[in-house]
CSV table of C-alpha atoms in Angstrom, one decimal:
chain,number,residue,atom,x,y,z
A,1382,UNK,CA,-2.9,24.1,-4.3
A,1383,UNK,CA,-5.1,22.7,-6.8
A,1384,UNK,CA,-3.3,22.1,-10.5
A,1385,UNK,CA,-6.2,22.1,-13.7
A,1386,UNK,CA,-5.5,20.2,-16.6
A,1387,UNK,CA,-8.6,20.2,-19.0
A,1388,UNK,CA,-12.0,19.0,-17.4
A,1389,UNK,CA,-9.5,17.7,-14.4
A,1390,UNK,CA,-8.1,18.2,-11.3
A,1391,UNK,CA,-5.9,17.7,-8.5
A,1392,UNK,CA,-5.3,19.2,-5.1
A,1393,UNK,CA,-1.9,19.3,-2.8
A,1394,UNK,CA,-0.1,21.0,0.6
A,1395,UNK,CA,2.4,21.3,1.9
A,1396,UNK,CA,4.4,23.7,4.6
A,1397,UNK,CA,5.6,26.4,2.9
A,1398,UNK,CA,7.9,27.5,5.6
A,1399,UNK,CA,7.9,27.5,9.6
A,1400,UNK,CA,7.0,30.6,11.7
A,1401,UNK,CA,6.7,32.8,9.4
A,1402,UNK,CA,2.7,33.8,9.3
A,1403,UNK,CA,3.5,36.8,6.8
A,1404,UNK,CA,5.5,34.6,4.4
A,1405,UNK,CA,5.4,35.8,0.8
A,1406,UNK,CA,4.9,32.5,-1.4
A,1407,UNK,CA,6.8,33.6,-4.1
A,1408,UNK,CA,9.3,31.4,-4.3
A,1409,UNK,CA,6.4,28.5,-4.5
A,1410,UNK,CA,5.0,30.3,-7.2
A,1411,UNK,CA,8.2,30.4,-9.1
A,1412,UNK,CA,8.6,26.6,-8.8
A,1413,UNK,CA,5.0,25.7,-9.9
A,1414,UNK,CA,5.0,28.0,-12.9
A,1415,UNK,CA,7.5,25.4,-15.3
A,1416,UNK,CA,4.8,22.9,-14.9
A,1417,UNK,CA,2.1,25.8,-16.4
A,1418,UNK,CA,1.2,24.9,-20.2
A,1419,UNK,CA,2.9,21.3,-20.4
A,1420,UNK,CA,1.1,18.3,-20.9
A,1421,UNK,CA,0.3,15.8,-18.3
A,1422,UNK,CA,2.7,13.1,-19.6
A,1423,UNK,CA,5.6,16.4,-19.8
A,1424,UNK,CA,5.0,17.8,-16.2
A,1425,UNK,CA,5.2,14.4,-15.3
A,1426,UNK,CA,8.6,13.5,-16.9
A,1427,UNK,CA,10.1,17.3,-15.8
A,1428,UNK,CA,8.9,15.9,-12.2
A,1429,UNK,CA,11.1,13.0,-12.4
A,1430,UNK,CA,14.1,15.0,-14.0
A,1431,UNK,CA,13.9,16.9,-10.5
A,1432,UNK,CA,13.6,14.0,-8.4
A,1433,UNK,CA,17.1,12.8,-8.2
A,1434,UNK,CA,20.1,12.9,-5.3
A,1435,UNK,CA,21.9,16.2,-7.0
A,1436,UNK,CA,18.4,18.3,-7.9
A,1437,UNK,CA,18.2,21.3,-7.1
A,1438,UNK,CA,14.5,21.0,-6.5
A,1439,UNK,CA,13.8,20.7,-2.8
A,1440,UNK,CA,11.6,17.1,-1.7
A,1441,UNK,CA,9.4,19.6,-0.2
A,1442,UNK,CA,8.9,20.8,-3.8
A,1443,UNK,CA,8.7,17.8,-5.6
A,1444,UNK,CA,6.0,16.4,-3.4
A,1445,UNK,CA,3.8,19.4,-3.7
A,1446,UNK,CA,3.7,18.8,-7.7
A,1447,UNK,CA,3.6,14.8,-6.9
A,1448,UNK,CA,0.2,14.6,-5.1
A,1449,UNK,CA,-1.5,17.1,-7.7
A,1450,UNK,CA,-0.4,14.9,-10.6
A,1451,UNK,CA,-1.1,11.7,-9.3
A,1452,UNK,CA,-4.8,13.4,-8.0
A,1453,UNK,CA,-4.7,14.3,-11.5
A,1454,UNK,CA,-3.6,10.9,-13.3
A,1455,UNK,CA,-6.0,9.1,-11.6
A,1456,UNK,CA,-8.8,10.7,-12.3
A,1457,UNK,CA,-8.0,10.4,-15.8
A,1458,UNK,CA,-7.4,7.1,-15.5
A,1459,UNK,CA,-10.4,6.1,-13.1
A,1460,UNK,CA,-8.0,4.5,-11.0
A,1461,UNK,CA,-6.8,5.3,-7.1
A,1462,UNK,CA,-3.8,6.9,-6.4
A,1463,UNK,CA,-3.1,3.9,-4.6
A,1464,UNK,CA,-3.8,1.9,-7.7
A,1465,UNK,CA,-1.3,3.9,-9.7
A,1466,UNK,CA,1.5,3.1,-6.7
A,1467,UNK,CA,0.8,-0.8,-7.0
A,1468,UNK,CA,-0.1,-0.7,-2.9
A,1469,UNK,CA,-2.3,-3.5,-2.3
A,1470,UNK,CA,-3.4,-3.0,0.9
A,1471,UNK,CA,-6.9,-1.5,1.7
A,1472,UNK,CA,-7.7,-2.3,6.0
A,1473,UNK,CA,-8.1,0.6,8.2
A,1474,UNK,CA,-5.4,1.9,9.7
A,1475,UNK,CA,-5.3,3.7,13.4
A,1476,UNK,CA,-4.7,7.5,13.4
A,1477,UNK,CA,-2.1,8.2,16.1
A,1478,UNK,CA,-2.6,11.4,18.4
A,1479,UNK,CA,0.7,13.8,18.9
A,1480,UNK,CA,2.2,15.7,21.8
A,1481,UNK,CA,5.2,18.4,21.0
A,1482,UNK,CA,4.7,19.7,24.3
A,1483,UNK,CA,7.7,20.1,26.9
A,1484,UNK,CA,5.7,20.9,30.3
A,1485,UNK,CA,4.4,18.1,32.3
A,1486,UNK,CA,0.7,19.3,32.9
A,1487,UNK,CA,0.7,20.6,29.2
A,1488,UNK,CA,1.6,16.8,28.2
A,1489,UNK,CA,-1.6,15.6,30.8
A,1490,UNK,CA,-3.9,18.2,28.8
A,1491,UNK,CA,-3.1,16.8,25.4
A,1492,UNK,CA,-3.1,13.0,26.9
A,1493,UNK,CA,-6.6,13.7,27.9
A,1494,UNK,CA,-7.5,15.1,24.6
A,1495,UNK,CA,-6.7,11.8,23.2
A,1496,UNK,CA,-9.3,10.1,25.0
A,1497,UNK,CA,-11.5,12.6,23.8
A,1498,UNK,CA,-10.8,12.5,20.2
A,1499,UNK,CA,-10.6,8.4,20.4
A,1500,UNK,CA,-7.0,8.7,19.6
A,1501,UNK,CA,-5.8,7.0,22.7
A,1502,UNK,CA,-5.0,4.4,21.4
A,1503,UNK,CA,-1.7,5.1,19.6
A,1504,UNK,CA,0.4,8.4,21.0
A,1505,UNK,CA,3.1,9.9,19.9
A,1506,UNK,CA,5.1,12.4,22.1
A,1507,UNK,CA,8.1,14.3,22.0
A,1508,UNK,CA,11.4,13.2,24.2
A,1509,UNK,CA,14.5,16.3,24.1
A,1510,UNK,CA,17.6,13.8,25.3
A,1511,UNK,CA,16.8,15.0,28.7
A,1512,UNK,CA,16.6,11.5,31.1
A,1513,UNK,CA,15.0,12.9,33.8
A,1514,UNK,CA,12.3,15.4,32.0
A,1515,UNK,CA,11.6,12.5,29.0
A,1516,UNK,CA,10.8,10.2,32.2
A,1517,UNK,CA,8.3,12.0,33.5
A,1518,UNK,CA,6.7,12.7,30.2
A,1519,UNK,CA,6.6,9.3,30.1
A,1520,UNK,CA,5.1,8.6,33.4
A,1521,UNK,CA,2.5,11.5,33.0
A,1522,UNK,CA,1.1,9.8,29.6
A,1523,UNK,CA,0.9,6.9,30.8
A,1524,UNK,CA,-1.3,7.8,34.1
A,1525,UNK,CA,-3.2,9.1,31.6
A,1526,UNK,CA,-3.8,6.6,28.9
A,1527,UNK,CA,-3.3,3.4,31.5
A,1528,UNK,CA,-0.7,0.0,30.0
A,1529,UNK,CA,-2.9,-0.6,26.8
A,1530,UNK,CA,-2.3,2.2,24.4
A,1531,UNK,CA,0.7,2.3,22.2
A,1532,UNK,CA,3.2,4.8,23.4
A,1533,UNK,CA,5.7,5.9,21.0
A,1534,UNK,CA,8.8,8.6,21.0
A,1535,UNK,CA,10.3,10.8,18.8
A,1536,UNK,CA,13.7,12.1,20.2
A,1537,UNK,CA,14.9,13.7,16.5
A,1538,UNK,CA,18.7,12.4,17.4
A,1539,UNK,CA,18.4,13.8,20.9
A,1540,UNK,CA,20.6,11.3,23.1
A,1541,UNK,CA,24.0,12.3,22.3
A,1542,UNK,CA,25.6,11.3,25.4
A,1543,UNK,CA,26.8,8.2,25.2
A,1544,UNK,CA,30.3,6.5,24.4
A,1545,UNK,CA,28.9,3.0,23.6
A,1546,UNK,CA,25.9,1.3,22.0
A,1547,UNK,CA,25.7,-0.7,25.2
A,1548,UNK,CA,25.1,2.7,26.9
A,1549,UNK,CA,22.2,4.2,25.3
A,1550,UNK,CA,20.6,0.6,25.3
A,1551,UNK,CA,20.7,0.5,29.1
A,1552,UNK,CA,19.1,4.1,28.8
A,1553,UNK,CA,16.6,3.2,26.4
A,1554,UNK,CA,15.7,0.0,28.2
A,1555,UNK,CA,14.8,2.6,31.0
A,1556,UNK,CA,12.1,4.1,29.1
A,1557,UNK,CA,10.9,0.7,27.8
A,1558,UNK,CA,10.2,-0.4,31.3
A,1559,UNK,CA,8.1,2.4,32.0
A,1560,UNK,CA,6.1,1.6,29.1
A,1561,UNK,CA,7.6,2.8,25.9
A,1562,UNK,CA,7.1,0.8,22.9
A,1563,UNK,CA,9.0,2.2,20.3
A,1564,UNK,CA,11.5,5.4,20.0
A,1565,UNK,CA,11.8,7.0,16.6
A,1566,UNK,CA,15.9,8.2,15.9
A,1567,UNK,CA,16.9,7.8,19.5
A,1568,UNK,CA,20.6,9.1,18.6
A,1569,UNK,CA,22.7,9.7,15.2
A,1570,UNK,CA,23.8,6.1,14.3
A,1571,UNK,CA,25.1,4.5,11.3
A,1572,UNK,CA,23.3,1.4,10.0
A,1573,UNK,CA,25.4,-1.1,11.6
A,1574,UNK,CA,24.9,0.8,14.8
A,1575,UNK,CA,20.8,1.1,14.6
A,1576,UNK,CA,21.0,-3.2,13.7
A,1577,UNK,CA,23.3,-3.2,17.4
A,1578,UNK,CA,20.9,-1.2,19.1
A,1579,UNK,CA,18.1,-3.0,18.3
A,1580,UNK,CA,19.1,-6.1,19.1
A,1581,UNK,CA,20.0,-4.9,22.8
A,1582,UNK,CA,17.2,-3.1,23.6
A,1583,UNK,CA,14.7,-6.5,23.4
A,1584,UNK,CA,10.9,-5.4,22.6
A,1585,UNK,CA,11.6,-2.0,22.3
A,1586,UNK,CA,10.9,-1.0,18.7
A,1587,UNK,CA,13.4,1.3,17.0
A,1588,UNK,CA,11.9,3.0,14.4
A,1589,UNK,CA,14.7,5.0,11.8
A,1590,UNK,CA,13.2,8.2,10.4
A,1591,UNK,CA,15.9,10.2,8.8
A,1592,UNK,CA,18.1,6.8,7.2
A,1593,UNK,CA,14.8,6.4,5.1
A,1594,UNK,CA,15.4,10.4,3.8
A,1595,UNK,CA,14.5,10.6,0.5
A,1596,UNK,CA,13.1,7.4,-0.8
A,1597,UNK,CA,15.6,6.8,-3.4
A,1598,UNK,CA,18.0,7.1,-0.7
A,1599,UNK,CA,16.4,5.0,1.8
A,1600,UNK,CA,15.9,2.3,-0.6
A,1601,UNK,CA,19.7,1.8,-1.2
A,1602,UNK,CA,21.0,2.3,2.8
A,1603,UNK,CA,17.7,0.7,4.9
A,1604,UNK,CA,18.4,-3.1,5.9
A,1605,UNK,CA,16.7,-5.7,8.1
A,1606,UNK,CA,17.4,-5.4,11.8
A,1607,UNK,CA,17.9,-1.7,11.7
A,1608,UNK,CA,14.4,-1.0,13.2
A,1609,UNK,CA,11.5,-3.2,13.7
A,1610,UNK,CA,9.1,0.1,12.2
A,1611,UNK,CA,10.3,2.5,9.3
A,1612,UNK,CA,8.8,6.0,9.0
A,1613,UNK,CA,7.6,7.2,5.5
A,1614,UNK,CA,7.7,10.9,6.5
A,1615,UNK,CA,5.6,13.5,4.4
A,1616,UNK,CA,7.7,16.3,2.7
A,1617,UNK,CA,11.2,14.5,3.3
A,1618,UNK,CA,10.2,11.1,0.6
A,1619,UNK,CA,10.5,13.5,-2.8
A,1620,UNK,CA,8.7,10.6,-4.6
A,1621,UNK,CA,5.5,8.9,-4.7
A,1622,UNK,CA,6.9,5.9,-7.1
A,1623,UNK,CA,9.9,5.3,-4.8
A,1624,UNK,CA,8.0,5.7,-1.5
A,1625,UNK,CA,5.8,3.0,-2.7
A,1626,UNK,CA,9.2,1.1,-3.8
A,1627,UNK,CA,10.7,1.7,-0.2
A,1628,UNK,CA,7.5,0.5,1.4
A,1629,UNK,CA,7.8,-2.7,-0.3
A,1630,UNK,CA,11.2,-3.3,0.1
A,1631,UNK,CA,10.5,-2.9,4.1
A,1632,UNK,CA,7.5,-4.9,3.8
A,1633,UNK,CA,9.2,-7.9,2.1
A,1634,UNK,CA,12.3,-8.0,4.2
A,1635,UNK,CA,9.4,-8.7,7.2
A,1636,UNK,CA,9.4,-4.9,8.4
A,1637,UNK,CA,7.0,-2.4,9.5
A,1638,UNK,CA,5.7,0.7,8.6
A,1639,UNK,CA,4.4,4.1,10.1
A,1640,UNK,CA,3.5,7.7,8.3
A,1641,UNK,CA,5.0,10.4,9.6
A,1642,UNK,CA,3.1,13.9,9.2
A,1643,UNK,CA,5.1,17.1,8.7
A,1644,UNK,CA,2.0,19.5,10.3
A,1645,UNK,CA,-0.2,19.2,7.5
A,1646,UNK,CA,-4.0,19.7,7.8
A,1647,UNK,CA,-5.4,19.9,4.3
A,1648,UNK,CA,-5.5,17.8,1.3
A,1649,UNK,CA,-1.8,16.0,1.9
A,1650,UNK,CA,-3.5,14.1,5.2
A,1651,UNK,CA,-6.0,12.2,3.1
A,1652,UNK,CA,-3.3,11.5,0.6
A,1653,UNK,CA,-0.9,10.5,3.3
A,1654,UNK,CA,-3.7,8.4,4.7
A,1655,UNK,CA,-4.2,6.4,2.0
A,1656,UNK,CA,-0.7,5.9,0.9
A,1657,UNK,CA,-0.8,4.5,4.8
A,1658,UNK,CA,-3.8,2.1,4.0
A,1659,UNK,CA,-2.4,1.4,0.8
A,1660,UNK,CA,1.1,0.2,2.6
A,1661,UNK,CA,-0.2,-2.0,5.3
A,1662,UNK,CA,1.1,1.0,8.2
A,1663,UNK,CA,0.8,0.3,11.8
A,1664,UNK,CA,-0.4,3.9,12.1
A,1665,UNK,CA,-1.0,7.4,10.0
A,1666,UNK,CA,0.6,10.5,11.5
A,1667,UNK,CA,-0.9,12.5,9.3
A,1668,UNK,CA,-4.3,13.4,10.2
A,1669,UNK,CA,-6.4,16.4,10.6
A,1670,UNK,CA,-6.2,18.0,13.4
A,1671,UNK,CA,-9.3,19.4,15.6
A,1672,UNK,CA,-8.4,22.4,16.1
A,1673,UNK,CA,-6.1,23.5,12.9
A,1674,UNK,CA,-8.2,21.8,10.1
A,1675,UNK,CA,-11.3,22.7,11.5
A,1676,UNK,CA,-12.2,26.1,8.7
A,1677,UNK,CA,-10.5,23.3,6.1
A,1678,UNK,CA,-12.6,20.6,7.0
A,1679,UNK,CA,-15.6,22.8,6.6
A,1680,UNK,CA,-14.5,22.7,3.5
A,1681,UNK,CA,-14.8,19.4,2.5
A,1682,UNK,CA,-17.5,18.4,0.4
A,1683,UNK,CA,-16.3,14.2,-0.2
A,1684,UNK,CA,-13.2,12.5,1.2
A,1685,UNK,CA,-12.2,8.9,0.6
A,1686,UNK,CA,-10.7,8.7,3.7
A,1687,UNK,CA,-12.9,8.8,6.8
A,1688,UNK,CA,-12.1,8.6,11.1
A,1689,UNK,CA,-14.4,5.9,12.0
A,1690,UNK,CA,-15.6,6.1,15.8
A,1691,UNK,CA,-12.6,4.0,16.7
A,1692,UNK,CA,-10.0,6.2,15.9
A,1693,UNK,CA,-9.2,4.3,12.9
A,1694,UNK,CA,-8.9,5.4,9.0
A,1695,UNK,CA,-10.9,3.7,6.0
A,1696,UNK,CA,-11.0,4.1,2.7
A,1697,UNK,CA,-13.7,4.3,0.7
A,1698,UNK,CA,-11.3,4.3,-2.6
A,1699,UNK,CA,-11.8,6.8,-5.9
A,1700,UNK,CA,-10.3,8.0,-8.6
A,1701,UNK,CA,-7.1,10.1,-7.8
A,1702,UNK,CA,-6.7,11.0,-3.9
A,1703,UNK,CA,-10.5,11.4,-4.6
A,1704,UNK,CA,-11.1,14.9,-2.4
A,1705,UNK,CA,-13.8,17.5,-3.4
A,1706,UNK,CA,-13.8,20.5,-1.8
A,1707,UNK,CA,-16.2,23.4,-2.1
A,1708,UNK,CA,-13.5,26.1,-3.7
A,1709,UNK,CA,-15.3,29.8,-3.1
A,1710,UNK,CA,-15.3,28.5,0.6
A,1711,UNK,CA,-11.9,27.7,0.7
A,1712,UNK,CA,-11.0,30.9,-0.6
A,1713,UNK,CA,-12.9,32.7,1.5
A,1714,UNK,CA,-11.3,31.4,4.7
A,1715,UNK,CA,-7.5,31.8,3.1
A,1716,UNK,CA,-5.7,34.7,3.7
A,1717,UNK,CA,-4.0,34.7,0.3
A,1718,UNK,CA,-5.0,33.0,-3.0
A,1719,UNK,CA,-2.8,33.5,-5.9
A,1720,UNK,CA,-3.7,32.9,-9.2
A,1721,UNK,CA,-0.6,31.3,-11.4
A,1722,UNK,CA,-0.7,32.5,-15.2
């Protein structure tokens, strides 16, 4: 999406839906049309009407007006997005290469794409609360990538069979030594259970995903001890402002942090990447992908944020998330554009 205001711009994404190739985007239209006429300094306040507990206005939603107004802020300002957000940090921060596959040699095939892409060096795979299958996705990544890389899980909740805290440790501690170094929302806990957890499963890093859902939430319910990493995940944070709040708060309490990605491959990943730099992140999620950004990225005329040969993320910082893309390209190569009047 790219939102005009005068002589300025700004550019967002986001997923409008899953699995649904033909989707008609009308109800995205719909939500983007309120913010058509207003002035910057209104669409900004309507924003933050929406961005509350009891909105109505998905978090989806509010992010996709949030990047184009803070594009669009500080460009008008002359000032980094990053800037605006009071994040101080500005070091490269590793990319981190993600498997969603379930089948063994499929998981070898992306392991090895890793390597290729320089992305080895921080993984991210998918576990399904399955002992013996997680295992040997384990195993089969690690062959791969060899005991230096950092190997992280996401299980989404997945280990549901278990009676005590002491149980899922010992089945956690399993997977730690085979070489897991962190496990993102191994089960549904509370808060006192995560702080348990943590503390019985030794160097393993818990990292809590959905206890940080939305910021403003997250801010109020996160605690030290509940994780030794907190994800900041795209399209579930509703708000810039508090995400950078949040990230403090973890930061101060002597916590960690990682960015998430919600399958993004446009404008959102260099926004998401420098919201990571910004923050001080262990890793960014949220990066383009080879094969899915590749028609977008041929689209890219100047990005602030580059892959160095490393693997890793700099910024070169500018004005708003600082993108220019060459627009008759871009739609060219998209199926649909629409035109909001």
């Amino acid at each position: 999406m790219k939102v005009s205001a005068g002589d300025y711009y700004g550019w967002s994404e986001i997923p409008a839906s899953r699995n649904t190739p033909n989707l008609n985007p009308i109800t995205w239209v719909n939500y983007v049309k309120q913010f058509k006429g207003l002035t910057i300094e209104s669409a900004q306040k309507l924003l933050i009407s929406q961005q509350i507990s009891e909105s109505d206005t998905s978090l989806k939603e509010m992010e996709f007006m949030d990047v184009a107004l803070l594009d669009i802020i500080g460009k008008i300002q002359k000032k980094p997005a990053i800037e605006l957000l009071n994040l101080p940090h500005r070091a490269e921060v590793p990319g981190l290469f993600c498997i969603l596959y379930k089948d063994v040699e499929e998981v070898r095939k992306e392991a090895e794409k890793s390597i290729e892409q320089n992305l080895a060096h921080h993984l991210k795979f998918k576990m399904y609360g399955d002992k013996k299958l997680d295992l040997n996705l384990l195993k089969t990544i690690r062959t791969v990538l060899g005991d230096e890389a950092q190997v992280i899980s996401d299980v989404n909740g997945g280990y549901n069979n278990w009676n005590t805290i002491e149980e899922l440790a010992v089945t956690l501690k399993i997977f730690k030594s085979n070489g897991l170094n962190a496990i993102e929302d191994p089960a549904e806990l509370t808060s006192k259970q995560w702080t348990e957890l943590q503390n019985l499963v030794g160097n393993l890093s818990l990292i809590p995903d959905k206890p940080l859902r939305p910021s403003w939430k997250g801010i109020k319910t996160i605690s030290p001890g509940m994780g030794r990493i907190y994800n900041l995940h795209p399209s579930t944070m509703g708000s810039f402002k508090q995400t950078a709040f949040l990230a403090k708060k973890i930061k101060d309490f002597g916590g960690k942090i990682m960015i998430g990605d919600d399958s993004l491959v446009g404008p959102a990943c260099s926004a998401w990447q420098q919201i990571a730099i910004g923050a001080g992140a262990e890793w960014v999620e949220a990066i383009e992908k080879k094969e899915d950004s590749k028609e977008y990225l041929e689209c890219v005329l100047q990005s602030p944020t580059k892959k160095q040969s490393n693997g890793y993320y700099s910024l070169d910082p500018a004005p708003g998330f600082g993108l220019i893309l060459d627009e008759k390209r871009l739609r060219n190569i998209c199926s649909l554009y629409i035109d909001v009047i």
